[in-house]
Coordinates of C-alpha atoms and ligand atoms in Angstrom, one line a residue:
X192 CA -0.8 15.2 8.4
X193 CA 1.9 12.8 6.8
X194 CA 5.1 13.8 5.4
X195 CA 4.0 14.2 1.9
X196 CA 0.8 16.6 2.8
X197 CA 3.4 18.7 4.8
X198 CA 5.6 19.2 1.6
X199 CA 2.5 19.8 -0.5
X200 CA 1.5 22.8 1.8
X201 CA 5.2 23.9 1.9
X202 CA 5.2 23.9 -1.9
X203 CA 2.0 25.9 -1.7
X204 CA 3.2 28.2 0.7
X205 CA 6.9 28.9 -0.5
X206 CA 6.4 28.2 -4.1
X207 CA 9.4 25.8 -3.8
X208 CA 10.9 22.9 -2.1
X209 CA 14.2 21.2 -1.4
X210 CA 15.4 18.8 -4.2
X211 CA 15.1 16.0 -2.6
X212 CA 11.3 16.7 -1.3
X213 CA 10.5 17.7 -5.0
X214 CA 12.1 14.5 -6.2
X215 CA 10.0 12.5 -3.5
X216 CA 6.6 14.2 -4.7
X217 CA 7.5 13.2 -8.3
X218 CA 8.1 9.8 -7.5
X219 CA 4.9 8.9 -5.8
X220 CA 1.5 8.7 -6.7
X221 CA 0.2 8.6 -3.0
X222 CA -0.4 12.4 -2.6
X223 CA -1.9 13.4 -6.4
X224 CA -5.3 14.0 -5.3
X225 CA -4.3 16.6 -2.9
X226 CA -1.4 17.9 -5.1
X227 CA -3.9 18.2 -8.3
X228 CA -6.7 20.0 -5.9
X229 CA -3.8 22.4 -4.3
X230 CA -2.8 23.3 -7.9
X231 CA -6.7 23.9 -9.2
X232 CA -7.2 26.1 -6.3
X233 CA -4.0 28.2 -7.2
X234 CA -5.1 28.2 -10.8
X235 CA -8.3 29.3 -9.8
X236 CA -7.3 32.2 -7.7
X237 CA -5.2 33.7 -10.8
X238 CA -7.2 32.8 -13.8
X239 CA -10.3 31.8 -12.4
X240 CA -12.1 29.2 -14.7
X241 CA -10.7 30.8 -17.8
X242 CA -9.1 28.8 -20.3
X243 CA -7.3 30.5 -23.4
X244 CA -7.2 29.1 -26.6
X245 CA -4.2 29.6 -29.2
X246 CA -4.7 28.5 -32.6
X247 CA -1.6 26.6 -33.8
X248 CA -0.3 26.7 -37.4
X249 CA 2.4 24.4 -38.4
X250 CA 3.6 25.9 -41.5
X251 CA 6.8 23.6 -42.3
X252 CA 7.7 20.3 -41.4
X253 CA 11.1 20.6 -43.2
X254 CA 13.8 20.7 -40.3
X255 CA 17.8 20.9 -40.5
X256 CA 17.6 19.2 -37.0
X257 CA 18.0 15.8 -36.2
X258 CA 17.1 15.4 -32.7
X259 CA 16.9 11.8 -32.2
X260 CA 13.2 11.9 -30.7
X261 CA 11.5 13.8 -33.2
X262 CA 9.3 12.4 -36.3
X263 CA 10.2 15.4 -38.4
X264 CA 14.1 15.4 -38.0
X265 CA 16.0 15.9 -41.2
X266 CA 17.1 12.1 -41.6
X267 CA 13.5 10.5 -41.6
X268 CA 13.2 9.9 -45.3
X269 CA 9.8 8.7 -44.6
X270 CA 8.7 12.0 -44.0
X271 CA 6.7 13.6 -46.7
X272 CA 7.4 17.4 -46.3
X273 CA 5.4 20.6 -46.8
X274 CA 5.2 24.4 -46.7
X275 CA 2.7 26.7 -46.5
X276 CA 3.1 30.1 -48.2
X277 CA 2.0 33.6 -46.7
X278 CA -1.5 33.4 -48.1
X279 CA -2.3 29.7 -46.9
X280 CA -1.1 31.0 -43.5
X281 CA -3.3 34.0 -43.7
X282 CA -6.2 31.9 -44.3
X283 CA -5.8 29.8 -41.2
X284 CA -5.5 33.2 -39.1
X285 CA -8.8 34.3 -40.9
X286 CA -10.6 30.9 -40.2
X287 CA -9.3 31.1 -36.7
X288 CA -10.1 34.7 -35.8
X289 CA -14.0 34.0 -36.7
X290 CA -13.8 31.0 -34.7
X291 CA -12.5 33.3 -31.5
X292 CA -8.8 32.6 -31.5
X293 CA -6.8 35.9 -30.6
X294 CA -3.3 34.4 -30.4
X295 CA -1.7 32.6 -33.6
X296 CA 1.1 30.4 -33.2
X297 CA 3.6 29.9 -36.1
X298 CA 5.3 26.8 -35.3
X299 CA 7.7 25.0 -37.6
X300 CA 10.8 22.7 -38.0
X301 CA 13.9 24.8 -38.5
X302 CA 13.6 25.1 -42.1
X303 CA 16.2 27.6 -43.7
X304 CA 13.6 28.1 -46.8
X305 CA 12.0 30.9 -44.3
X306 CA 14.8 33.5 -44.3
X307 CA 14.2 36.3 -41.7
X308 CA 13.2 38.2 -44.6
X309 CA 10.2 35.6 -45.3
X310 CA 9.4 35.3 -41.5
X311 CA 9.0 39.1 -41.4
X312 CA 6.8 39.4 -44.2
X313 CA 4.5 36.8 -42.9
X314 CA 4.6 38.3 -39.2
X315 CA 3.9 41.7 -40.7
X316 CA 1.0 40.5 -42.8
X317 CA -0.8 38.8 -39.8
X318 CA 0.1 41.8 -37.4
X319 CA -1.4 44.1 -40.5
X320 CA -4.4 42.0 -40.5
X321 CA -5.4 41.0 -36.9
X322 CA -4.0 43.9 -35.0
X323 CA -5.7 42.8 -31.9
X324 CA -4.2 39.5 -31.6
X325 CA -1.0 38.1 -30.2
X326 CA 1.7 36.5 -32.7
X327 CA 3.7 33.5 -31.2
X328 CA 6.6 32.1 -32.9
X329 CA 8.0 28.6 -32.2
X330 CA 10.7 28.1 -34.9
X331 CA 13.6 27.3 -33.0
X332 CA 16.9 28.7 -32.4
X333 CA 18.1 32.0 -34.2
X334 CA 20.7 35.1 -33.4
X335 CA 19.5 37.7 -31.1
X336 CA 19.4 40.0 -34.5
X337 CA 16.8 37.5 -35.8
X338 CA 14.8 37.5 -32.7
X339 CA 14.6 41.2 -32.5
X340 CA 13.7 41.5 -36.5
X341 CA 10.6 39.1 -35.9
X342 CA 9.6 41.4 -32.6
X343 CA 10.0 44.4 -34.8
X344 CA 7.8 43.0 -37.5
X345 CA 5.1 42.2 -34.9
X346 CA 5.5 39.1 -33.1
X347 CA 5.3 39.1 -29.1
X348 CA 5.5 35.5 -28.0
X349 CA 8.0 33.0 -28.6
X350 CA 8.1 29.2 -27.6
X351 CA 11.2 27.6 -27.5
X352 CA 11.2 24.3 -25.1
X353 CA 14.7 23.7 -23.5
X354 CA 13.9 19.9 -23.7
X355 CA 16.0 19.0 -20.8
X356 CA 18.0 21.2 -18.5
X357 CA 20.9 18.5 -17.8
X358 CA 23.8 19.1 -20.4
X359 CA 24.4 15.1 -20.2
X360 CA 20.8 14.3 -20.7
X361 CA 20.5 17.0 -23.5
X362 CA 23.5 15.2 -25.3
X363 CA 21.7 11.9 -25.3
X364 CA 18.7 13.4 -27.0
X365 CA 20.6 15.4 -29.4
X366 CA 23.3 15.2 -32.1
X367 CA 26.6 16.6 -31.3
X368 CA 25.7 19.9 -33.2
X369 CA 23.2 21.0 -30.7
X370 CA 24.0 22.4 -27.2
X371 CA 22.0 23.2 -24.2
X372 CA 23.9 26.0 -23.7
X373 CA 22.8 27.6 -27.2
X374 CA 19.4 26.8 -26.4
X375 CA 19.6 28.4 -23.1
X376 CA 21.0 31.6 -24.3
X377 CA 18.5 31.7 -27.1
X378 CA 15.9 31.9 -24.3
X379 CA 17.5 34.5 -22.3
X380 CA 17.8 36.6 -25.8
X381 CA 14.1 36.3 -26.6
X382 CA 13.4 37.4 -22.9
X383 CA 15.9 40.4 -23.3
X384 CA 14.2 41.4 -26.4
X385 CA 10.7 41.8 -24.7
X386 CA 8.8 38.7 -25.8
X387 CA 6.7 36.6 -23.8
X388 CA 8.9 33.4 -23.6
X389 CA 7.7 29.9 -23.5
X390 CA 10.1 26.9 -22.5
X391 CA 9.2 23.6 -21.3
X392 CA 10.2 20.1 -21.7
X393 CA 9.2 16.2 -22.4
X394 CA 8.2 14.1 -19.6
X395 CA 9.8 10.7 -19.5
X396 CA 12.0 11.2 -22.7
X397 CA 14.9 8.3 -22.9
X398 CA 17.5 8.3 -20.3
X399 CA 15.5 11.0 -18.2
X400 CA 15.8 10.6 -14.4
X401 CA 13.8 12.4 -11.5
X402 CA 17.1 14.4 -11.0
X403 CA 16.9 15.6 -14.6
X404 CA 13.0 16.8 -14.0
X405 CA 14.3 18.7 -10.7
X406 CA 16.9 20.5 -12.9
X407 CA 14.0 21.5 -15.6
X408 CA 12.2 22.9 -12.4
X409 CA 15.5 24.6 -11.3
X410 CA 16.2 26.1 -14.6
X411 CA 12.5 27.5 -15.2
X412 CA 12.9 29.0 -11.8
X413 CA 16.0 30.8 -13.5
X414 CA 14.3 31.6 -16.5
X415 CA 11.1 32.9 -15.2
X416 CA 9.1 32.0 -18.4
X417 CA 5.5 33.5 -18.9
X418 CA 4.8 30.0 -20.6
X419 CA 5.7 26.4 -19.7
X420 CA 4.7 23.8 -22.1
X421 CA 5.4 19.9 -21.1
X422 CA 3.9 16.9 -22.5
X423 CA 4.9 13.1 -22.3
X424 CA 7.3 11.9 -24.6
X425 CA 5.9 9.9 -27.2
X426 CA 7.3 7.2 -29.4
X427 CA 7.6 7.6 -33.4
X428 CA 8.6 4.5 -35.5
X429 CA 11.1 6.2 -37.8
X430 CA 13.3 7.7 -35.0
X431 CA 16.5 6.4 -33.7
X432 CA 14.0 6.2 -30.3
X433 CA 11.7 3.7 -31.7
X434 CA 12.4 1.2 -29.0
X435 CA 11.8 3.3 -26.3
X436 CA 8.5 3.5 -24.5
X437 CA 6.2 6.6 -24.0
X438 CA 6.4 8.8 -21.2
X439 CA 3.9 8.4 -18.1
X440 CA 0.5 10.2 -18.0
X441 CA 0.5 10.4 -14.2
X442 CA 4.1 11.9 -14.0
X443 CA 3.2 14.6 -16.8
X444 CA 0.3 15.4 -14.5
X445 CA 2.2 15.4 -11.3
X446 CA 4.7 18.0 -13.0
X447 CA 2.0 20.2 -14.4
X448 CA 0.5 20.3 -10.9
X449 CA 4.0 21.3 -9.5
X450 CA 4.5 23.7 -12.2
X451 CA 1.1 25.4 -11.3
X452 CA 2.5 25.6 -7.7
X453 CA 6.0 26.9 -8.3
X454 CA 4.7 29.4 -11.0
X455 CA 1.0 30.3 -10.2
X456 CA 1.0 32.8 -13.0
X457 CA 2.3 30.9 -15.8
X458 CA 0.3 30.1 -18.8
X459 CA 0.4 26.1 -18.9
X460 CA -1.0 24.2 -21.8
X461 CA -2.9 21.0 -21.7
X462 CA -1.0 19.9 -24.9
X463 CA -1.7 17.6 -27.9
X464 CA 0.7 15.1 -26.7
X465 CA -1.2 14.6 -23.0
X466 CA -4.4 14.4 -25.4
X467 CA -2.6 11.5 -27.5
X468 CA -1.5 9.4 -24.7
X469 CA -5.0 9.4 -23.0
X470 CA -8.5 10.4 -24.8
X471 CA -9.1 12.3 -21.7
X472 CA -5.6 13.8 -21.0
X473 CA -6.1 17.4 -21.9
X474 CA -9.0 17.5 -19.3
X475 CA -6.8 16.0 -17.0
X476 CA -4.2 18.4 -17.4
X477 CA -6.8 21.1 -17.1
X478 CA -7.7 19.8 -13.8
X479 CA -4.1 19.6 -12.9
X480 CA -3.6 23.1 -13.2
X481 CA -3.5 23.8 -17.0
X482 CA -5.0 26.8 -18.3
X483 CA -4.3 26.9 -22.1
X484 CA -5.3 24.7 -24.9
X485 CA -3.5 24.7 -28.4
X486 CA -5.8 23.4 -31.3
X487 CA -4.7 23.0 -34.7
X488 CA -5.7 25.6 -37.3
X489 CA -3.4 23.9 -40.1
X490 CA -4.8 22.9 -43.4
X491 CA -6.1 19.5 -42.9
X492 CA -4.4 18.8 -46.1
X493 CA -1.3 19.3 -44.3
X494 CA -2.2 17.9 -40.5
X495 CA -0.9 14.2 -40.7
X496 CA 2.2 15.5 -42.1
X497 CA 3.4 17.4 -39.0
X498 CA 4.1 13.9 -37.4
X499 CA 6.3 14.8 -34.3
X500 CA 5.3 11.3 -32.6
X501 CA 2.8 8.3 -33.6
X502 CA -0.9 8.4 -33.2
X503 CA -1.0 12.5 -33.0
X504 CA -4.6 13.3 -32.1
X505 CA -6.7 15.6 -34.5
X506 CA -5.0 15.2 -37.9
X507 CA -8.3 14.6 -39.6
X508 CA -10.4 17.3 -37.8
X509 CA -11.2 20.7 -39.3
X510 CA -10.4 23.9 -37.1
X511 CA -14.0 24.3 -36.4
X512 CA -14.4 20.7 -35.3
X513 CA -11.5 21.2 -32.7
X514 CA -12.8 24.2 -31.7
X515 CA -16.2 22.7 -30.8
X516 CA -14.8 19.7 -29.2
X517 CA -12.5 21.5 -27.3
X518 CA -15.6 23.8 -25.9
X519 CA -17.2 20.8 -24.8
X520 CA -14.2 18.8 -23.4
X521 CA -13.1 22.0 -21.5
X522 CA -16.6 22.8 -20.1
X523 CA -17.3 19.0 -19.0
X524 CA -13.8 19.6 -17.2
X525 CA -15.3 22.5 -15.0
X526 CA -13.5 25.5 -16.9
X527 CA -14.4 27.9 -19.7
X528 CA -13.0 28.8 -22.9
X529 CA -12.6 32.6 -23.3
X530 CA -12.1 34.7 -26.6
X531 CA -9.2 36.7 -25.4
X532 CA -5.8 37.6 -26.1
X533 CA -4.8 35.7 -23.0
X534 CA -1.6 37.6 -21.7
X535 CA 0.2 36.3 -18.7
X536 CA -1.2 37.7 -15.6
X537 CA 1.6 39.5 -13.6
X538 CA 2.1 39.4 -9.9
X539 CA 0.5 42.5 -8.3
Ligands
LIG30 N1 7.2 13.2 -28.3 C1 6.7 14.2 -27.6 N2 6.9 15.3 -27.8 C2 7.8 15.8 -28.9 N3 8.4 16.7 -29.3 C3 8.8 16.4 -30.4 N4 9.0 15.2 -30.6 C4 8.5 14.7 -29.6 C5 7.8 13.3 -29.2 N5 8.3 12.3 -30.1 C6 8.0 18.3 -28.7 C7 9.5 19.0 -28.2 C8 9.2 20.1 -29.3 C9 7.9 20.1 -29.2 C10 7.6 21.3 -30.5 O1 7.3 18.9 -29.5 O2 9.3 19.2 -27.1 O3 9.7 21.1 -28.4
LIG31 FE1 -9.7 18.4 -32.0 FE2 -11.3 17.0 -30.4 S1 -9.8 19.0 -30.4 S2 -11.1 16.9 -32.3

C-alpha cells in the first residue's frame, strides 16, 4: 500500500487526519478513485442508494450585503430585483408537494423587507398547509431572538454557509461590516435553538489556500452540522471578483469525499454550482459521496434573476422538468430519489 492509500484507510477508520495529511490528500489527484469509492461505500452504509430532494424557493434577490463574490450583492446595479409574496411562495410549495418534495428551502438575500413578522407569517402558512414537510430557511445572519421566532413559527432547518473559516480569508471575501465571528455565533445560536443546521463553503474562492480548506474542515468538526453544502466558486461578471477564475471541479469532488468520510451521517448536496461547472457535475458529486439534490421550485419568470454566478443551470426549466431530469440523472449515477422528509440519520 502506498502512503496515500494508507492515509485514506486512516481517514475511513478515524474520521480524521492530521492537518498535513489532509492537505496532502486535497492536493493530489492520484488517489481520487480510491477516495471516491471509499466515500461511496460509507455513504451506502448510512443512506443506502437514497437521494433526498429539496425544493429550493429563491424568494428574494434583494440583499443588503455586498459580498465580493456574489452576483446579487447590493452594489450590483445591473441586477434586476424581485420578491415573491406569500401566495407565490405557497404556490411553489403546492407544485413541489405534488412532485414529491417534502422539504422546502426558502432562500433569499438579506432583505429587510422580510421582517421577522413577515417571515413568521410565511413559515406558519407553509407549516399549516404542509404539516408533513420540513421547512428550511436560508436567509442569512439574524439575532438569536429572530431565529427562535422562525423556529416557533414552524421552521426546522437552517442553512448558513460559513464560506471560509479563516478570519483573514473571510476579510478578503467580504466587506469590513461582515465578520467571521458573527457568522459562527449565528451558527451556534441556530444549533442551540434546535434547528438542523447546515453550513459549508466555496471551493476555490479567490485567495483560498489549502490551509484555509483544512481550517474549514476543522470548523465543521467543531460545529458538527447536519448538512454540509459546498460548491466551486464561480465568477460573476458584475462583481469585484470578475477577474478571478472558477474553482476546480476535481478539488470540489475530493472535498465532498473527504467530508463524507469525516461526517458519515451528514446530508451533503450535489449543488447547482457543481452542475454549472460541468454538465455532469452533480452526478459526479453523488458518486463522490453526496446524497442530496436541491432543484429549483422558484417560478420560471424570476429564475434567471437569482443570479449568484454566471451560467447558472436550470434557469429556464419548470420545476416538473427539473424533477424528471434529476430522476434520470440520479438513476444513471446509480442512486434513487425518494419522496421523504429526509432528516439526518443520527449515529445509533
Ligand atoms: N460562486 C459560487 N457560489 C456562490 N455563492 C454565492 N456566490 C457564489 C459564487 N459566485 C454561494 C455562497 C452562498 C450560497 C447561497 O451560494 O456560498 O452561501
Ligand atoms: Fe433542472 Fe436538469 S435539473 S433541467
